[in-house]
Amino acid sequence: MSEKGGQKRRQEGGGGGAAGKKSKYFQANSKATLPVGSRGVLVSCIGGKEQYAAKDSIRILTEYYERLKGSADPAAPDTSAKPADISSAIADEVAELQSNKGKLFVYHRVNVFGLIYIGFQTPDVHPTPSEVVQAAAQDVLKTKQCLSKVCMRFMPIEGVCYAGLEDISKLGKKVLAEHFPTGEDVSQTTFGVLYEHRASDLLKRMDVINTMVDCVPQPPYKVELNNPKKTILVEVMKATAAISVVEDYKLLGKLNLRELSMIGDDAGAKGKSTGSKPPDTEASVDATKAISAELAQSASSGPTEAASSVPQNTSIIASEAQET
């Protein structure tokens, strides 16, 4: 009876040991997911570096948000009033980190390895998460400068709802109305739907894609599978779904800023991987082959003629070819 009771406590994470407390801790946080009704950016990063990636992501998003907002001279933090002692300074810093009041961006844990979520708390609708991420991607594509060592893909999120087809349809109509307006002056453009899911198998892929396609008026808009002008991103994670719209998704490297900074810089590496020999090595090898042929031909005519027909720099060229 006691053994069964002990097994039950261990399965439920009970007991007074460290293993039981750790199991209970992770079970409590396993439900962390995207906040419903929020908007922000889902960032993939190096596993185990989520905390560092959160700071890096907030720095990048703040920079490009202020660029788009037009605040060329953002207000500097007030450092005039400093605490008298170290304990007060530490307490103030901890209180500032715990408080989200006045912050533009807030880090949310989603408890998925190598994934973080930065929520937008900006007072204005614009610039949107899609606009901020696209501005960063276009800048990286132009400058080839890597913005972070640990952050990779920045996926904007313009709305979050529960992972149900009805909820996704309602949110999709709301989000897509701005990106796919109707009217006589609307120009025709192409669009596609990209569906991804993490830690969830609640929905079928084609059901989600068809639901999003039904939210877009056709015509004037047309579905394009290969390279659409606008891409509707649908991310289902655990029990929530996120939607956003991005232009030139493939041209911007699928919003992977790290890989986008390396486009065009790997030509040298590709050249080395082809197995082609450098020009000077090929020339030395050809010269060695020519000398060997000449030696073989002159050997048949006699030792004196063979010695006179060999160039004086034969040993030098052969040694160079061996070194290369």
mmCIF file of C-alpha atoms in Angstrom:
data_model
loop_
_atom_site.group_PDB
_atom_site.id
_atom_site.type_symbol
_atom_site.label_atom_id
_atom_site.label_comp_id
_atom_site.label_asym_id
_atom_site.label_seq_id
_atom_site.Cartn_x
_atom_site.Cartn_y
_atom_site.Cartn_z
ATOM 1 C CA MET A 1 0.000 0.000 0.000
ATOM 2 C CA SER A 2 2.821 2.345 0.890
ATOM 3 C CA GLU A 3 4.704 1.523 -2.324
ATOM 4 C CA LYS A 4 1.679 2.382 -4.461
ATOM 5 C CA GLY A 5 1.227 5.616 -2.586
ATOM 6 C CA GLY A 6 4.876 6.525 -3.134
ATOM 7 C CA GLN A 7 4.628 5.789 -6.859
ATOM 8 C CA LYS A 8 1.526 7.980 -7.119
ATOM 9 C CA ARG A 9 3.249 10.861 -5.348
ATOM 10 C CA ARG A 10 6.263 10.547 -7.631
ATOM 11 C CA GLN A 11 4.069 10.542 -10.752
ATOM 12 C CA GLU A 12 2.207 13.645 -9.610
ATOM 13 C CA GLY A 13 5.413 15.464 -8.760
ATOM 14 C CA GLY A 14 4.854 15.151 -5.017
ATOM 15 C CA GLY A 15 7.291 14.379 -2.276
ATOM 16 C CA GLY A 16 9.720 16.564 -0.450
ATOM 17 C CA GLY A 17 12.765 15.889 -2.604
ATOM 18 C CA ALA A 18 14.410 18.268 -5.073
ATOM 19 C CA ALA A 19 13.269 16.136 -8.034
ATOM 20 C CA GLY A 20 9.637 16.486 -6.994
ATOM 21 C CA LYS A 21 9.891 20.259 -6.630
ATOM 22 C CA LYS A 22 11.625 20.561 -9.995
ATOM 23 C CA SER A 23 8.974 18.417 -11.713
ATOM 24 C CA LYS A 24 6.208 20.514 -10.205
ATOM 25 C CA TYR A 25 7.959 23.713 -11.265
ATOM 26 C CA PHE A 26 8.190 22.670 -14.903
ATOM 27 C CA GLN A 27 4.616 21.373 -14.948
ATOM 28 C CA ALA A 28 3.375 24.773 -13.756
ATOM 29 C CA ASN A 29 5.231 26.615 -16.518
ATOM 30 C CA SER A 30 4.475 24.163 -19.325
ATOM 31 C CA LYS A 31 1.237 26.008 -20.125
ATOM 32 C CA ALA A 32 3.036 29.275 -20.936
ATOM 33 C CA THR A 33 2.105 30.371 -24.435
ATOM 34 C CA LEU A 34 1.317 33.457 -26.520
ATOM 35 C CA PRO A 35 -0.934 35.953 -24.695
ATOM 36 C CA VAL A 36 -4.338 36.063 -26.386
ATOM 37 C CA GLY A 37 -5.148 39.522 -27.779
ATOM 38 C CA SER A 38 -1.516 40.620 -27.895
ATOM 39 C CA ARG A 39 0.761 41.526 -30.776
ATOM 40 C CA GLY A 40 4.517 41.283 -31.003
ATOM 41 C CA VAL A 41 7.375 39.300 -32.508
ATOM 42 C CA LEU A 42 8.169 35.602 -32.152
ATOM 43 C CA VAL A 43 11.956 35.202 -32.224
ATOM 44 C CA SER A 44 13.875 31.983 -32.751
ATOM 45 C CA CYS A 45 17.277 31.880 -31.097
ATOM 46 C CA ILE A 46 20.063 29.563 -30.010
ATOM 47 C CA GLY A 47 18.754 27.072 -27.487
ATOM 48 C CA GLY A 48 19.675 27.944 -23.930
ATOM 49 C CA LYS A 49 20.263 31.627 -24.759
ATOM 50 C CA GLU A 50 16.650 32.780 -24.403
ATOM 51 C CA GLN A 51 17.371 35.415 -21.745
ATOM 52 C CA TYR A 52 20.187 36.959 -23.750
ATOM 53 C CA ALA A 53 18.120 36.768 -26.940
ATOM 54 C CA ALA A 54 15.274 38.637 -25.231
ATOM 55 C CA LYS A 55 17.546 41.576 -24.398
ATOM 56 C CA ASP A 56 19.013 41.552 -27.906
ATOM 57 C CA SER A 57 15.568 41.402 -29.536
ATOM 58 C CA ILE A 58 14.230 44.302 -27.486
ATOM 59 C CA ARG A 59 17.291 46.355 -28.417
ATOM 60 C CA ILE A 60 16.803 45.658 -32.141
ATOM 61 C CA LEU A 61 13.051 46.259 -32.101
ATOM 62 C CA THR A 62 13.446 49.491 -30.139
ATOM 63 C CA GLU A 63 15.988 50.816 -32.621
ATOM 64 C CA TYR A 64 13.855 50.236 -35.711
ATOM 65 C CA TYR A 65 10.631 51.233 -33.982
ATOM 66 C CA GLU A 66 12.140 54.623 -33.175
ATOM 67 C CA ARG A 67 13.414 54.952 -36.744
ATOM 68 C CA LEU A 68 9.961 54.391 -38.169
ATOM 69 C CA LYS A 69 8.360 56.529 -35.496
ATOM 70 C CA GLY A 70 10.622 59.432 -36.403
ATOM 71 C CA SER A 71 12.096 59.945 -32.968
ATOM 72 C CA ALA A 72 15.612 60.758 -34.044
ATOM 73 C CA ASP A 73 16.506 61.989 -30.576
ATOM 74 C CA PRO A 74 14.827 59.686 -28.074
ATOM 75 C CA ALA A 75 14.635 60.820 -24.496
ATOM 76 C CA ALA A 76 17.649 59.733 -22.497
ATOM 77 C CA PRO A 77 17.101 58.079 -19.138
ATOM 78 C CA ASP A 78 17.287 60.373 -16.140
ATOM 79 C CA THR A 79 20.364 59.512 -14.106
ATOM 80 C CA SER A 80 20.545 62.642 -12.003
ATOM 81 C CA ALA A 81 18.822 61.192 -8.928
ATOM 82 C CA LYS A 82 20.822 58.165 -7.832
ATOM 83 C CA PRO A 83 20.311 56.108 -4.673
ATOM 84 C CA ALA A 84 22.657 56.742 -1.834
ATOM 85 C CA ASP A 85 23.613 53.140 -1.112
ATOM 86 C CA ILE A 86 24.072 49.965 -3.117
ATOM 87 C CA SER A 87 21.106 48.132 -1.577
ATOM 88 C CA SER A 88 18.697 50.872 -2.683
ATOM 89 C CA ALA A 89 20.161 50.803 -6.198
ATOM 90 C CA ILE A 90 19.694 47.040 -6.439
ATOM 91 C CA ALA A 91 16.142 47.271 -5.138
ATOM 92 C CA ASP A 92 15.272 49.983 -7.673
ATOM 93 C CA GLU A 93 16.770 47.939 -10.515
ATOM 94 C CA VAL A 94 14.837 44.825 -9.521
ATOM 95 C CA ALA A 95 11.610 46.816 -9.287
ATOM 96 C CA GLU A 96 12.225 48.282 -12.730
ATOM 97 C CA LEU A 97 12.829 44.852 -14.255
ATOM 98 C CA GLN A 98 9.685 43.415 -12.700
ATOM 99 C CA SER A 99 7.500 46.333 -13.742
ATOM 100 C CA ASN A 100 6.240 46.514 -17.341
ATOM 101 C CA LYS A 101 4.820 50.010 -16.937
ATOM 102 C CA GLY A 102 6.079 52.446 -19.549
ATOM 103 C CA LYS A 103 7.940 49.791 -21.552
ATOM 104 C CA LEU A 104 7.426 49.490 -25.285
ATOM 105 C CA PHE A 105 8.374 45.819 -25.449
ATOM 106 C CA VAL A 106 7.944 43.026 -22.905
ATOM 107 C CA TYR A 107 9.505 39.563 -22.871
ATOM 108 C CA HIS A 108 7.090 36.634 -22.508
ATOM 109 C CA ARG A 109 8.231 33.081 -21.872
ATOM 110 C CA VAL A 110 6.620 30.486 -24.103
ATOM 111 C CA ASN A 111 8.531 27.482 -22.715
ATOM 112 C CA VAL A 112 9.602 26.284 -26.152
ATOM 113 C CA PHE A 113 13.297 25.564 -26.541
ATOM 114 C CA GLY A 114 15.005 28.227 -28.659
ATOM 115 C CA LEU A 115 11.920 30.447 -28.926
ATOM 116 C CA ILE A 116 10.894 33.701 -27.221
ATOM 117 C CA TYR A 117 8.048 36.174 -27.620
ATOM 118 C CA ILE A 118 8.442 39.950 -27.411
ATOM 119 C CA GLY A 119 5.111 41.648 -26.862
ATOM 120 C CA PHE A 120 4.350 45.136 -28.176
ATOM 121 C CA GLN A 121 3.017 47.627 -25.626
ATOM 122 C CA THR A 122 3.288 50.582 -27.974
ATOM 123 C CA PRO A 123 0.570 53.221 -27.608
ATOM 124 C CA ASP A 124 0.023 53.651 -31.359
ATOM 125 C CA VAL A 125 -1.079 51.116 -33.951
ATOM 126 C CA HIS A 126 1.743 52.078 -36.300
ATOM 127 C CA PRO A 127 4.420 51.050 -36.776
ATOM 128 C CA THR A 128 3.107 47.507 -36.594
ATOM 129 C CA PRO A 129 5.261 44.472 -35.741
ATOM 130 C CA SER A 130 5.360 43.580 -39.443
ATOM 131 C CA GLU A 131 6.589 47.055 -40.374
ATOM 132 C CA VAL A 132 9.311 47.009 -37.710
ATOM 133 C CA VAL A 133 10.579 43.541 -38.672
ATOM 134 C CA GLN A 134 10.513 44.321 -42.405
ATOM 135 C CA ALA A 135 12.501 47.526 -41.794
ATOM 136 C CA ALA A 136 15.144 45.539 -39.900
ATOM 137 C CA ALA A 137 15.280 42.842 -42.602
ATOM 138 C CA GLN A 138 15.633 45.392 -45.416
ATOM 139 C CA ASP A 139 18.446 47.104 -43.536
ATOM 140 C CA VAL A 140 20.288 43.825 -42.981
ATOM 141 C CA LEU A 141 19.830 42.889 -46.647
ATOM 142 C CA LYS A 142 21.391 46.203 -47.639
ATOM 143 C CA THR A 143 24.233 46.492 -45.118
ATOM 144 C CA LYS A 144 25.005 42.760 -44.606
ATOM 145 C CA GLN A 145 25.483 43.542 -40.922
ATOM 146 C CA CYS A 146 24.459 40.882 -38.411
ATOM 147 C CA LEU A 147 22.355 42.466 -35.679
ATOM 148 C CA SER A 148 22.607 39.642 -33.123
ATOM 149 C CA LYS A 149 24.753 36.629 -32.374
ATOM 150 C CA VAL A 150 21.970 34.549 -30.867
ATOM 151 C CA CYS A 151 18.750 35.746 -32.568
ATOM 152 C CA MET A 152 17.816 34.315 -35.934
ATOM 153 C CA ARG A 153 14.291 34.540 -37.307
ATOM 154 C CA PHE A 154 11.927 37.379 -36.389
ATOM 155 C CA MET A 155 8.309 36.462 -37.075
ATOM 156 C CA PRO A 156 5.891 39.387 -36.591
ATOM 157 C CA ILE A 157 2.543 38.745 -34.927
ATOM 158 C CA GLU A 158 -0.340 41.154 -35.440
ATOM 159 C CA GLY A 159 -2.924 39.208 -33.483
ATOM 160 C CA VAL A 160 -3.292 36.183 -31.210
ATOM 161 C CA CYS A 161 -6.404 34.093 -30.623
ATOM 162 C CA TYR A 162 -7.308 30.622 -29.428
ATOM 163 C CA ALA A 163 -6.474 27.766 -31.808
ATOM 164 C CA GLY A 164 -9.909 27.177 -33.293
ATOM 165 C CA LEU A 165 -11.030 27.627 -36.878
ATOM 166 C CA GLU A 166 -13.814 30.051 -35.919
ATOM 167 C CA ASP A 167 -11.497 32.181 -33.801
ATOM 168 C CA ILE A 168 -8.845 32.121 -36.516
ATOM 169 C CA SER A 169 -11.416 33.214 -39.103
ATOM 170 C CA LYS A 170 -12.569 36.158 -36.956
ATOM 171 C CA LEU A 171 -9.028 37.301 -36.250
ATOM 172 C CA GLY A 172 -8.017 36.756 -39.871
ATOM 173 C CA LYS A 173 -10.761 39.031 -41.189
ATOM 174 C CA LYS A 174 -9.731 41.720 -38.734
ATOM 175 C CA VAL A 175 -5.995 41.539 -39.481
ATOM 176 C CA LEU A 176 -6.279 41.056 -43.256
ATOM 177 C CA ALA A 177 -8.729 43.925 -43.773
ATOM 178 C CA GLU A 178 -5.888 46.440 -43.608
ATOM 179 C CA HIS A 179 -3.563 44.512 -45.909
ATOM 180 C CA PHE A 180 -6.187 43.511 -48.486
ATOM 181 C CA PRO A 181 -8.546 46.476 -48.920
ATOM 182 C CA THR A 182 -11.402 46.504 -51.397
ATOM 183 C CA GLY A 183 -12.441 49.195 -53.852
ATOM 184 C CA GLU A 184 -12.120 50.361 -57.418
ATOM 185 C CA ASP A 185 -8.654 51.867 -56.982
ATOM 186 C CA VAL A 186 -7.145 48.712 -55.488
ATOM 187 C CA SER A 187 -4.334 47.219 -57.564
ATOM 188 C CA GLN A 188 -4.187 43.498 -58.133
ATOM 189 C CA THR A 189 -1.527 41.588 -56.228
ATOM 190 C CA THR A 190 -0.702 38.001 -55.280
ATOM 191 C CA PHE A 191 -0.730 36.366 -51.888
ATOM 192 C CA GLY A 192 0.050 33.063 -50.218
ATOM 193 C CA VAL A 193 -0.505 31.397 -46.857
ATOM 194 C CA LEU A 194 2.280 29.864 -44.775
ATOM 195 C CA TYR A 195 1.175 27.619 -41.900
ATOM 196 C CA GLU A 196 3.452 26.461 -39.093
ATOM 197 C CA HIS A 197 2.711 24.719 -35.802
ATOM 198 C CA ARG A 198 4.738 24.125 -32.658
ATOM 199 C CA ALA A 199 3.820 21.820 -29.784
ATOM 200 C CA SER A 200 0.329 21.471 -31.225
ATOM 201 C CA ASP A 201 -1.566 19.110 -33.492
ATOM 202 C CA LEU A 202 -5.051 20.492 -32.914
ATOM 203 C CA LEU A 203 -5.682 21.661 -36.475
ATOM 204 C CA LYS A 204 -5.112 20.322 -39.955
ATOM 205 C CA ARG A 205 -2.883 22.299 -42.261
ATOM 206 C CA MET A 206 -5.269 22.605 -45.218
ATOM 207 C CA ASP A 207 -8.184 23.577 -42.975
ATOM 208 C CA VAL A 208 -6.221 26.549 -41.644
ATOM 209 C CA ILE A 209 -4.975 27.557 -45.100
ATOM 210 C CA ASN A 210 -8.459 27.411 -46.634
ATOM 211 C CA THR A 211 -9.841 29.438 -43.742
ATOM 212 C CA MET A 212 -7.309 32.213 -44.362
ATOM 213 C CA VAL A 213 -7.849 32.138 -48.140
ATOM 214 C CA ASP A 214 -11.576 32.658 -47.595
ATOM 215 C CA CYS A 215 -10.790 35.848 -45.640
ATOM 216 C CA VAL A 216 -9.153 37.472 -48.691
ATOM 217 C CA PRO A 217 -11.420 38.940 -51.421
ATOM 218 C CA GLN A 218 -10.777 37.306 -54.798
ATOM 219 C CA PRO A 219 -10.563 39.167 -57.089
ATOM 220 C CA PRO A 220 -8.709 41.550 -57.048
ATOM 221 C CA TYR A 221 -6.259 39.353 -55.144
ATOM 222 C CA LYS A 222 -4.945 36.085 -56.495
ATOM 223 C CA VAL A 223 -3.282 33.088 -54.868
ATOM 224 C CA GLU A 224 0.364 32.556 -55.802
ATOM 225 C CA LEU A 225 2.264 29.545 -54.438
ATOM 226 C CA ASN A 226 5.826 30.170 -55.599
ATOM 227 C CA ASN A 227 6.665 33.813 -54.908
ATOM 228 C CA PRO A 228 3.683 35.874 -53.698
ATOM 229 C CA LYS A 229 3.938 39.583 -53.046
ATOM 230 C CA LYS A 230 2.209 39.238 -49.676
ATOM 231 C CA THR A 231 2.513 36.233 -47.390
ATOM 232 C CA ILE A 232 0.000 35.475 -44.647
ATOM 233 C CA LEU A 233 1.833 33.856 -41.734
ATOM 234 C CA VAL A 234 -0.168 31.598 -39.425
ATOM 235 C CA GLU A 235 1.578 30.198 -36.353
ATOM 236 C CA VAL A 236 -0.231 27.713 -34.108
ATOM 237 C CA MET A 237 1.565 27.099 -30.818
ATOM 238 C CA LYS A 238 0.034 25.005 -28.068
ATOM 239 C CA ALA A 239 -3.545 26.302 -27.661
ATOM 240 C CA THR A 240 -3.117 29.662 -29.438
ATOM 241 C CA ALA A 241 -2.840 30.894 -33.024
ATOM 242 C CA ALA A 242 -1.027 33.983 -34.345
ATOM 243 C CA ILE A 243 -1.533 35.804 -37.660
ATOM 244 C CA SER A 244 0.475 38.410 -39.575
ATOM 245 C CA VAL A 245 1.070 39.621 -43.132
ATOM 246 C CA VAL A 246 4.532 40.264 -44.612
ATOM 247 C CA GLU A 247 5.557 41.579 -48.032
ATOM 248 C CA ASP A 248 8.442 40.019 -49.993
ATOM 249 C CA TYR A 249 8.780 37.215 -47.482
ATOM 250 C CA LYS A 250 11.157 35.072 -49.556
ATOM 251 C CA LEU A 251 13.142 38.059 -50.809
ATOM 252 C CA LEU A 252 13.816 39.030 -47.191
ATOM 253 C CA GLY A 253 15.196 35.601 -46.385
ATOM 254 C CA LYS A 254 12.027 34.444 -44.606
ATOM 255 C CA LEU A 255 12.853 37.101 -41.997
ATOM 256 C CA ASN A 256 15.903 35.196 -40.768
ATOM 257 C CA LEU A 257 18.151 38.182 -40.070
ATOM 258 C CA ARG A 258 21.183 36.061 -39.317
ATOM 259 C CA GLU A 259 21.103 34.198 -42.635
ATOM 260 C CA LEU A 260 20.093 37.378 -44.451
ATOM 261 C CA SER A 261 23.347 39.027 -43.383
ATOM 262 C CA MET A 262 25.362 36.190 -44.970
ATOM 263 C CA ILE A 263 23.711 36.261 -48.409
ATOM 264 C CA GLY A 264 26.373 36.960 -51.040
ATOM 265 C CA ASP A 265 29.292 36.429 -48.638
ATOM 266 C CA ASP A 266 29.675 32.674 -49.095
ATOM 267 C CA ALA A 267 30.927 32.770 -52.690
ATOM 268 C CA GLY A 268 34.479 32.040 -51.526
ATOM 269 C CA ALA A 269 33.354 29.069 -49.489
ATOM 270 C CA LYS A 270 31.407 27.673 -52.420
ATOM 271 C CA GLY A 271 34.463 28.045 -54.651
ATOM 272 C CA LYS A 272 36.547 26.046 -52.185
ATOM 273 C CA SER A 273 33.945 23.306 -51.931
ATOM 274 C CA THR A 274 33.900 22.713 -55.697
ATOM 275 C CA GLY A 275 37.339 21.103 -55.544
ATOM 276 C CA SER A 276 38.852 23.359 -58.220
ATOM 277 C CA LYS A 277 42.623 23.899 -57.888
ATOM 278 C CA PRO A 278 44.203 27.360 -57.799
ATOM 279 C CA PRO A 279 45.599 28.614 -61.125
ATOM 280 C CA ASP A 280 49.224 28.585 -59.950
ATOM 281 C CA THR A 281 48.957 24.938 -58.819
ATOM 282 C CA GLU A 282 47.461 23.872 -62.168
ATOM 283 C CA ALA A 283 50.213 25.700 -64.056
ATOM 284 C CA SER A 284 52.927 23.993 -61.963
ATOM 285 C CA VAL A 285 51.390 20.572 -62.533
ATOM 286 C CA ASP A 286 51.127 21.185 -66.299
ATOM 287 C CA ALA A 287 54.753 22.308 -66.393
ATOM 288 C CA THR A 288 55.861 19.176 -64.547
ATOM 289 C CA LYS A 289 53.945 16.972 -66.998
ATOM 290 C CA ALA A 290 55.515 18.758 -69.972
ATOM 291 C CA ILE A 291 59.020 18.324 -68.545
ATOM 292 C CA SER A 292 58.391 14.629 -67.890
ATOM 293 C CA ALA A 293 57.212 14.134 -71.481
ATOM 294 C CA GLU A 294 60.233 15.987 -72.806
ATOM 295 C CA LEU A 295 62.577 13.865 -70.696
ATOM 296 C CA ALA A 296 60.972 10.665 -71.954
ATOM 297 C CA GLN A 297 61.234 11.806 -75.567
ATOM 298 C CA SER A 298 64.831 12.951 -75.285
ATOM 299 C CA ALA A 299 65.898 9.772 -73.454
ATOM 300 C CA SER A 300 65.279 7.751 -76.615
ATOM 301 C CA SER A 301 67.677 9.937 -78.634
ATOM 302 C CA GLY A 302 70.665 9.523 -76.276
ATOM 303 C CA PRO A 303 72.017 10.695 -72.936
ATOM 304 C CA THR A 304 73.849 13.782 -74.284
ATOM 305 C CA GLU A 305 70.856 15.112 -76.192
ATOM 306 C CA ALA A 306 68.546 14.363 -73.262
ATOM 307 C CA ALA A 307 70.704 16.328 -70.859
ATOM 308 C CA SER A 308 70.957 19.301 -73.197
ATOM 309 C CA SER A 309 67.234 19.394 -73.924
ATOM 310 C CA VAL A 310 66.173 19.670 -70.252
ATOM 311 C CA PRO A 311 65.596 23.277 -69.167
ATOM 312 C CA GLN A 312 67.800 24.587 -66.383
ATOM 313 C CA ASN A 313 64.876 25.435 -64.091
ATOM 314 C CA THR A 314 63.453 21.877 -64.133
ATOM 315 C CA SER A 315 64.177 21.149 -60.472
ATOM 316 C CA ILE A 316 62.723 24.501 -59.361
ATOM 317 C CA ILE A 317 59.396 23.997 -61.133
ATOM 318 C CA ALA A 318 59.078 20.409 -59.938
ATOM 319 C CA SER A 319 59.770 21.392 -56.338
ATOM 320 C CA GLU A 320 57.206 24.200 -56.547
ATOM 321 C CA ALA A 321 54.605 21.760 -57.856
ATOM 322 C CA GLN A 322 55.296 19.363 -54.968
ATOM 323 C CA GLU A 323 54.949 22.176 -52.421
ATOM 324 C CA THR A 324 51.605 23.288 -53.876
#
